[in-house]
PDB file of C-alpha atoms in Angstrom:
ATOM      1  CA  MET A   1      10.295  -7.747  17.373  1.00  0.00           C
ATOM      2  CA  LYS A   2       6.943  -6.459  15.071  1.00  0.00           C
ATOM      3  CA  ASN A   3       6.921  -6.399  11.054  1.00  0.00           C
ATOM      4  CA  LEU A   4       6.084  -3.291   9.163  1.00  0.00           C
ATOM      5  CA  ILE A   5       4.923  -4.360   6.159  1.00  0.00           C
ATOM      6  CA  PHE A   6       4.818  -1.614   2.973  1.00  0.00           C
ATOM      7  CA  ILE A   7       2.754  -2.552  -0.135  1.00  0.00           C
ATOM      8  CA  ASN A   8       2.617  -0.114  -2.892  1.00  0.00           C
ATOM      9  CA  GLY A   9       1.695  -0.008  -6.404  1.00  0.00           C
ATOM     10  CA  THR A  10      -0.371   1.894  -8.354  1.00  0.00           C
ATOM     11  CA  MET A  11      -3.413   2.469  -7.817  1.00  0.00           C
ATOM     12  CA  GLY A  12      -6.457  -0.364  -9.369  1.00  0.00           C
ATOM     13  CA  VAL A  13      -3.458  -3.127  -8.695  1.00  0.00           C
ATOM     14  CA  GLY A  14      -5.461  -4.398  -5.472  1.00  0.00           C
ATOM     15  CA  LYS A  15      -3.211  -2.943  -2.227  1.00  0.00           C
ATOM     16  CA  THR A  16      -6.065  -3.266   0.123  1.00  0.00           C
ATOM     17  CA  ALA A  17      -7.439  -6.031  -1.626  1.00  0.00           C
ATOM     18  CA  THR A  18      -4.484  -8.370  -0.321  1.00  0.00           C
ATOM     19  CA  SER A  19      -3.633  -5.986   3.155  1.00  0.00           C
ATOM     20  CA  LYS A  20      -7.349  -6.384   3.771  1.00  0.00           C
ATOM     21  CA  GLU A  21      -6.163 -10.504   2.970  1.00  0.00           C
ATOM     22  CA  LEU A  22      -3.167 -10.633   5.088  1.00  0.00           C
ATOM     23  CA  GLN A  23      -5.110  -8.861   7.732  1.00  0.00           C
ATOM     24  CA  LYS A  24      -6.622 -12.070   8.151  1.00  0.00           C
ATOM     25  CA  MET A  25      -4.024 -14.113   7.688  1.00  0.00           C
ATOM     26  CA  LEU A  26      -0.851 -12.694  10.759  1.00  0.00           C
ATOM     27  CA  PRO A  27      -1.427 -12.467  14.332  1.00  0.00           C
ATOM     28  CA  ASN A  28      -2.553  -9.267  15.995  1.00  0.00           C
ATOM     29  CA  CYS A  29      -2.433  -7.404  12.880  1.00  0.00           C
ATOM     30  CA  VAL A  30      -3.240  -3.452  12.055  1.00  0.00           C
ATOM     31  CA  PHE A  31      -4.073  -2.567   8.640  1.00  0.00           C
ATOM     32  CA  LEU A  32      -3.709   1.168   7.424  1.00  0.00           C
ATOM     33  CA  ASP A  33      -4.732   2.426   4.011  1.00  0.00           C
ATOM     34  CA  GLY A  34      -3.196   5.281   3.277  1.00  0.00           C
ATOM     35  CA  ASP A  35      -5.466   6.184   1.327  1.00  0.00           C
ATOM     36  CA  TRP A  36      -8.102   6.511   4.295  1.00  0.00           C
ATOM     37  CA  CYS A  37      -5.736   9.619   6.176  1.00  0.00           C
ATOM     38  CA  TRP A  38      -7.083  12.156   2.871  1.00  0.00           C
ATOM     39  CA  ASP A  39     -10.575  11.283   2.097  1.00  0.00           C
ATOM     40  CA  MET A  40     -12.513  14.356   1.294  1.00  0.00           C
ATOM     41  CA  SER A  41     -14.496  15.243  -0.835  1.00  0.00           C
ATOM     42  CA  PRO A  42     -13.415  17.143  -3.076  1.00  0.00           C
ATOM     43  CA  PHE A  43     -10.169  15.313  -3.509  1.00  0.00           C
ATOM     44  CA  ILE A  44      -7.474  18.328  -3.776  1.00  0.00           C
ATOM     45  CA  ILE A  45      -3.947  17.612  -4.360  1.00  0.00           C
ATOM     46  CA  THR A  46      -1.151  20.557  -3.321  1.00  0.00           C
ATOM     47  CA  THR A  47       1.537  21.102  -1.050  1.00  0.00           C
ATOM     48  CA  GLU A  48      -0.585  21.226   1.458  1.00  0.00           C
ATOM     49  CA  THR A  49      -2.957  18.042   1.322  1.00  0.00           C
ATOM     50  CA  LYS A  50       0.043  15.941   0.283  1.00  0.00           C
ATOM     51  CA  LYS A  51       2.121  17.515   3.254  1.00  0.00           C
ATOM     52  CA  MET A  52      -0.988  16.560   6.012  1.00  0.00           C
ATOM     53  CA  VAL A  53      -1.219  13.506   4.767  1.00  0.00           C
ATOM     54  CA  VAL A  54       2.055  11.889   4.980  1.00  0.00           C
ATOM     55  CA  ASP A  55       1.739  13.773   7.853  1.00  0.00           C
ATOM     56  CA  ASN A  56      -1.216  11.638   9.078  1.00  0.00           C
ATOM     57  CA  ILE A  57      -0.034   7.846   8.004  1.00  0.00           C
ATOM     58  CA  SER A  58       3.647   8.515   9.525  1.00  0.00           C
ATOM     59  CA  TYR A  59       1.219  10.056  13.305  1.00  0.00           C
ATOM     60  CA  ILE A  60      -1.277   6.660  12.482  1.00  0.00           C
ATOM     61  CA  LEU A  61       2.204   4.166  11.312  1.00  0.00           C
ATOM     62  CA  ASN A  62       3.443   5.903  14.655  1.00  0.00           C
ATOM     63  CA  ASN A  63       1.054   4.777  17.018  1.00  0.00           C
ATOM     64  CA  PHE A  64       0.616   1.049  15.900  1.00  0.00           C
ATOM     65  CA  ILE A  65       3.500   0.430  15.795  1.00  0.00           C
ATOM     66  CA  LEU A  66       4.379   1.871  19.516  1.00  0.00           C
ATOM     67  CA  CYS A  67       1.227  -0.356  21.015  1.00  0.00           C
ATOM     68  CA  SER A  68       2.365  -3.444  22.281  1.00  0.00           C
ATOM     69  CA  GLU A  69      -0.873  -5.291  20.991  1.00  0.00           C
ATOM     70  CA  TYR A  70       0.227  -5.162  17.843  1.00  0.00           C
ATOM     71  CA  GLU A  71       2.896  -6.935  16.244  1.00  0.00           C
ATOM     72  CA  ASN A  72       2.117  -6.933  12.293  1.00  0.00           C
ATOM     73  CA  VAL A  73       1.951  -3.329  10.720  1.00  0.00           C
ATOM     74  CA  ILE A  74       0.536  -3.037   7.633  1.00  0.00           C
ATOM     75  CA  PHE A  75       0.419  -0.266   5.264  1.00  0.00           C
ATOM     76  CA  CYS A  76      -0.254   0.514   1.840  1.00  0.00           C
ATOM     77  CA  TRP A  77      -0.755   3.232  -0.305  1.00  0.00           C
ATOM     78  CA  VAL A  78       0.301   4.007  -4.256  1.00  0.00           C
ATOM     79  CA  MET A  79       3.362   5.365  -3.044  1.00  0.00           C
ATOM     80  CA  HIS A  80       3.931   5.879  -6.510  1.00  0.00           C
ATOM     81  CA  GLU A  81       7.781   6.748  -6.344  1.00  0.00           C
ATOM     82  CA  GLN A  82      10.824   5.903  -4.499  1.00  0.00           C
ATOM     83  CA  ALA A  83      11.181   9.361  -2.589  1.00  0.00           C
ATOM     84  CA  ILE A  84       7.586   9.790  -1.691  1.00  0.00           C
ATOM     85  CA  PHE A  85       8.662   5.989   0.216  1.00  0.00           C
ATOM     86  CA  ASN A  86      11.112   6.992   2.145  1.00  0.00           C
ATOM     87  CA  ASP A  87       9.593   9.995   3.375  1.00  0.00           C
ATOM     88  CA  VAL A  88       7.183   7.955   4.755  1.00  0.00           C
ATOM     89  CA  LEU A  89       9.757   5.618   5.885  1.00  0.00           C
ATOM     90  CA  SER A  90      12.119   7.751   7.177  1.00  0.00           C
ATOM     91  CA  ARG A  91       9.025   9.408   9.998  1.00  0.00           C
ATOM     92  CA  LEU A  92       8.831   5.835  11.799  1.00  0.00           C
ATOM     93  CA  LYS A  93       9.947   4.500  15.496  1.00  0.00           C
ATOM     94  CA  LYS A  94      11.091   1.621  13.150  1.00  0.00           C
ATOM     95  CA  ASP A  95      13.650   0.490  15.529  1.00  0.00           C
ATOM     96  CA  ASP A  96      12.797  -2.726  16.684  1.00  0.00           C
ATOM     97  CA  CYS A  97      10.288  -3.592  13.279  1.00  0.00           C
ATOM     98  CA  THR A  98      11.505  -6.270  10.845  1.00  0.00           C
ATOM     99  CA  LEU A  99      10.757  -4.410   7.816  1.00  0.00           C
ATOM    100  CA  TYR A 100       8.735  -5.404   4.618  1.00  0.00           C
ATOM    101  CA  LYS A 101       8.658  -3.328   1.502  1.00  0.00           C
ATOM    102  CA  PHE A 102       6.296  -5.098  -1.830  1.00  0.00           C
ATOM    103  CA  SER A 103       5.485  -3.386  -5.005  1.00  0.00           C
ATOM    104  CA  LEU A 104       2.418  -4.815  -6.198  1.00  0.00           C
ATOM    105  CA  VAL A 105       2.726  -4.744 -10.481  1.00  0.00           C
ATOM    106  CA  CYS A 106       1.259  -6.622 -13.935  1.00  0.00           C
ATOM    107  CA  SER A 107       0.376  -6.916 -16.602  1.00  0.00           C
ATOM    108  CA  GLU A 108      -1.227  -3.132 -19.020  1.00  0.00           C
ATOM    109  CA  GLN A 109      -3.372  -5.334 -19.784  1.00  0.00           C
ATOM    110  CA  SER A 110      -4.360  -6.578 -16.613  1.00  0.00           C
ATOM    111  CA  LEU A 111      -4.188  -3.209 -14.694  1.00  0.00           C
ATOM    112  CA  ILE A 112      -6.850  -1.591 -17.295  1.00  0.00           C
ATOM    113  CA  ALA A 113      -8.932  -5.159 -17.244  1.00  0.00           C
ATOM    114  CA  ARG A 114      -8.933  -4.993 -12.924  1.00  0.00           C
ATOM    115  CA  ILE A 115      -9.899  -1.671 -12.878  1.00  0.00           C
ATOM    116  CA  THR A 116     -12.293  -1.925 -15.651  1.00  0.00           C
ATOM    117  CA  LYS A 117     -14.367  -4.248 -13.381  1.00  0.00           C
ATOM    118  CA  ASP A 118     -14.442  -1.940 -10.240  1.00  0.00           C
ATOM    119  CA  ILE A 119     -15.639   1.085 -12.731  1.00  0.00           C
ATOM    120  CA  LYS A 120     -18.348  -0.699 -13.572  1.00  0.00           C
ATOM    121  CA  GLU A 121     -19.112  -1.653 -10.110  1.00  0.00           C
ATOM    122  CA  GLY A 122     -19.745   2.114  -8.968  1.00  0.00           C
ATOM    123  CA  VAL A 123     -15.533   1.470  -7.259  1.00  0.00           C
ATOM    124  CA  ARG A 124     -13.441   3.755  -9.364  1.00  0.00           C
ATOM    125  CA  LYS A 125     -14.092   6.760 -11.864  1.00  0.00           C
ATOM    126  CA  LYS A 126     -13.290   6.446 -16.049  1.00  0.00           C
ATOM    127  CA  ASP A 127     -10.182   8.184 -15.518  1.00  0.00           C
ATOM    128  CA  VAL A 128      -7.932   5.817 -13.296  1.00  0.00           C
ATOM    129  CA  ILE A 129      -7.355   3.725 -15.827  1.00  0.00           C
ATOM    130  CA  GLU A 130      -5.708   6.989 -17.155  1.00  0.00           C
ATOM    131  CA  ARG A 131      -3.448   8.499 -14.114  1.00  0.00           C
ATOM    132  CA  SER A 132      -2.830   4.179 -13.322  1.00  0.00           C
ATOM    133  CA  VAL A 133      -1.218   2.947 -16.173  1.00  0.00           C
ATOM    134  CA  PRO A 134       1.180   4.996 -16.554  1.00  0.00           C
ATOM    135  CA  ARG A 135       2.326   4.822 -13.341  1.00  0.00           C
ATOM    136  CA  LEU A 136       2.753   1.509 -13.370  1.00  0.00           C
ATOM    137  CA  LYS A 137       6.202   1.209 -14.820  1.00  0.00           C
ATOM    138  CA  ASN A 138       7.405   3.471 -12.212  1.00  0.00           C
ATOM    139  CA  TYR A 139       7.141  -0.156  -8.984  1.00  0.00           C
ATOM    140  CA  PHE A 140       9.747  -2.224 -11.279  1.00  0.00           C
ATOM    141  CA  GLU A 141      12.296   0.219  -9.981  1.00  0.00           C
ATOM    142  CA  MET A 142      11.915   0.984  -6.383  1.00  0.00           C
ATOM    143  CA  ASP A 143      13.650  -1.051  -3.530  1.00  0.00           C
ATOM    144  CA  THR A 144      11.045  -3.076  -2.214  1.00  0.00           C
ATOM    145  CA  GLU A 145      10.092  -7.277  -3.501  1.00  0.00           C
ATOM    146  CA  LYS A 146       7.641  -7.432  -6.679  1.00  0.00           C
ATOM    147  CA  ILE A 147       4.834  -9.915  -7.215  1.00  0.00           C
ATOM    148  CA  ASP A 148       4.064  -9.275 -10.182  1.00  0.00           C
ATOM    149  CA  VAL A 149      -0.214 -10.187  -9.375  1.00  0.00           C
ATOM    150  CA  SER A 150      -1.358 -10.284 -13.343  1.00  0.00           C
ATOM    151  CA  GLU A 151      -3.149 -13.448 -13.026  1.00  0.00           C
ATOM    152  CA  ILE A 152      -3.146 -14.412  -9.132  1.00  0.00           C
ATOM    153  CA  SER A 153      -6.027 -12.770  -6.751  1.00  0.00           C
ATOM    154  CA  ALA A 154      -5.609 -11.225  -3.143  1.00  0.00           C
ATOM    155  CA  LYS A 155      -5.254 -14.273  -1.187  1.00  0.00           C
ATOM    156  CA  GLU A 156      -2.945 -15.508  -3.083  1.00  0.00           C
ATOM    157  CA  THR A 157      -0.991 -12.311  -3.570  1.00  0.00           C
ATOM    158  CA  ALA A 158      -1.282 -12.706   0.779  1.00  0.00           C
ATOM    159  CA  GLU A 159      -0.271 -15.958   0.562  1.00  0.00           C
ATOM    160  CA  ILE A 160       3.259 -15.139  -0.678  1.00  0.00           C
ATOM    161  CA  ILE A 161       4.069 -11.889   1.034  1.00  0.00           C
ATOM    162  CA  TYR A 162       2.794 -14.014   4.591  1.00  0.00           C
ATOM    163  CA  LYS A 163       5.746 -16.409   3.405  1.00  0.00           C
ATOM    164  CA  TYR A 164       8.273 -13.616   3.149  1.00  0.00           C
ATOM    165  CA  ILE A 165       7.462 -12.660   6.462  1.00  0.00           C
ATOM    166  CA  ILE A 166       6.862 -16.435   8.185  1.00  0.00           C
ATOM    167  CA  HIS A 167       9.822 -17.710   6.661  1.00  0.00           C
TER     168      HIS A 167
END
């Protein structure tokens, strides 16, 4: 059985950093950040591009799942609605996988501080705060394990996820 690990959360909460830390801990592990599947300029969100990105994600994840070299497949992406989460999952050949679903959540103050730091480092643009903060509440309602990352690092978050997986 492979471990299929989904990590979602609003922009700036630490999904990518956590996933990279977790990848170091798990053997034979591959990691896909959903954002890599539509890294475009200009960034255009339409029905067509939304369909394309979910198709891209599904294709790559299925290839990782089917490859015998990998025991652990990590996928992170914003997935701010349960329907998006379910859509991606419905397209995967996951019968031989143990599925783990996590939402990274934090306080509004912590989120703003994280994004502000990213803005100062040139990693994000200022408009991310106004797009990310309102979505934070969505993750508390999703069918996932919640991890409050307000006061912990990406490495500590990865250690929590690791303990779920190796139980």
